[in-house]
């Protein structure tokens, strides 16, 4: 494990007082390592977990060449360009059992979708294209090529090859694929344990009576939701009052129990709270100012074996820094090898002011414009404490570090929330 100082020395032009969003992710990628403990789970339980080893297929799927259509199977070498072909059916091949019989030139076999292709036959004509005349059927000219409408053995997955790879997250499609191979369990990385607490003396827990100058803790709930969606085991430490003994106890317990600790509040420059002092005292921690909006202050490092993410307090800043930095880092710790999904390109429905030299994340709603193209509009007040505009949004408009003002109609990048928030 490298120290903060060692990582800082590896990065060109590292300046904790003016870090770009890209530099933050570079730093974090060097700070963490994937968990090594694994467990074997039934595939229902393995949804969203990360594979700890390749899944080698014990079988080929499909196990035989088979028909993709209901129709007639025949030997495609009899097709002649520009000519019809007349064939006589000599039997029926049903799905689920092999048709036993021989077929000569001029003959065919009626076949159902999924039925094994009879020996020597490689082409299927769909039943709706043939004309029946007495006992025979006639295929129209120019419709088919040899090999049409046949699925190959192993075209989905070949026996002995990796059907899924270590580091893949088990999506619904991946569960189905494993089942299609007859595999009942998956060897996956253990769940990541993430401890969370809110700091700040002005933060009220739900159920506490309102008092002047105090606000209810919302960060605990957004972070809970974000971590749960990610498949982490969330350890909730509640709101920790700004007293050194309480903060110390919370940090120590969290470091004992969790792979990662997330806090919110108390990390900005002018902060009078004990949070920063305690982080410094107990861990190896860097305090950053990030060239971004919303967000900016963030503390990062290690306390014991746990990775620490000290997020700013503002509710939208918490969500944005989570999505931009914490989530990709936790995925790396989960052993996930997948890249972040591509950003969507949409036309901005309005002009947006933007200063080059920082990354801005604006809450936006992507909709279809009148011409059917994707458009995005910012949602309401972009203040870093305004959660309601986060609720309305279906994505974050990402205005990159070097980007300047956006004119109405310009294309912008959008990080969609689907399945994440
Ligand atoms: P800080 O980063 O501690 O200066 O906090 C910035 C702002 O976020 C302040 O207005 C805090 O009251 C608010 N804030 C901090 N923590 C929370 C929380 N857990 N829930 C809601 N608002 C918070
Ligand atoms: Mg504070």
Coordinates of C-alpha atoms and ligand atoms in Angstrom, one line a residue, residues 196-200 202-204 213-221 239 264-268 270-271 273 297 311-315 318 384-385 387, ligand 1:
X196 CA -20.9 6.1 6.8
X197 CA -21.5 9.0 9.1
X198 CA -22.6 12.6 9.0
X199 CA -20.7 15.2 10.9
X200 CA -21.6 18.8 12.0
X202 CA -26.0 21.7 13.0
X203 CA -27.1 18.3 11.7
X204 CA -30.3 16.8 13.2
X213 CA -29.9 27.0 12.5
X214 CA -30.1 23.2 12.4
X215 CA -31.0 21.1 9.3
X216 CA -32.0 17.5 9.1
X217 CA -29.4 15.0 7.9
X218 CA -30.1 14.1 4.3
X219 CA -26.6 12.9 3.3
X220 CA -26.9 9.7 5.3
X221 CA -29.9 8.8 3.2
X239 CA -24.8 11.7 12.9
X264 CA -19.8 14.2 5.0
X265 CA -19.1 17.7 6.3
X266 CA -16.3 19.5 8.0
X267 CA -13.6 19.3 5.4
X268 CA -13.7 22.8 3.8
X270 CA -12.7 27.5 6.9
X271 CA -14.2 24.6 8.8
X273 CA -15.1 21.4 13.3
X297 CA -13.3 20.4 -0.7
X311 CA -17.0 14.4 1.4
X312 CA -18.1 18.0 1.6
X313 CA -21.3 18.7 3.5
X314 CA -23.6 20.2 0.9
X315 CA -26.2 17.6 -0.1
X318 CA -22.0 14.8 -1.7
X384 CA -25.0 22.9 -4.1
X385 CA -27.6 22.4 -1.3
X387 CA -31.6 18.5 -3.5
Ligands
LIG1 P1 -19.7 21.8 5.5 O1 -19.0 21.1 4.4 O2 -19.6 21.1 6.8 O3 -19.2 23.2 5.6 O4 -21.3 21.8 5.2 C1 -21.7 22.6 4.1 C2 -23.2 22.7 4.1 O5 -23.8 21.4 4.1 C3 -23.8 23.3 5.4 O6 -24.8 24.2 5.1 C4 -24.3 22.1 6.2 O7 -25.3 22.5 7.0 C5 -24.8 21.2 5.1 N1 -24.7 19.8 5.6 C6 -23.6 19.2 6.1 N2 -23.9 18.0 6.4 C7 -25.2 17.7 6.1 C8 -26.0 16.6 6.2 N3 -25.6 15.4 6.7 N4 -27.3 16.7 5.7 C9 -27.7 17.9 5.2 N5 -26.9 19.0 5.1 C10 -25.7 18.9 5.5

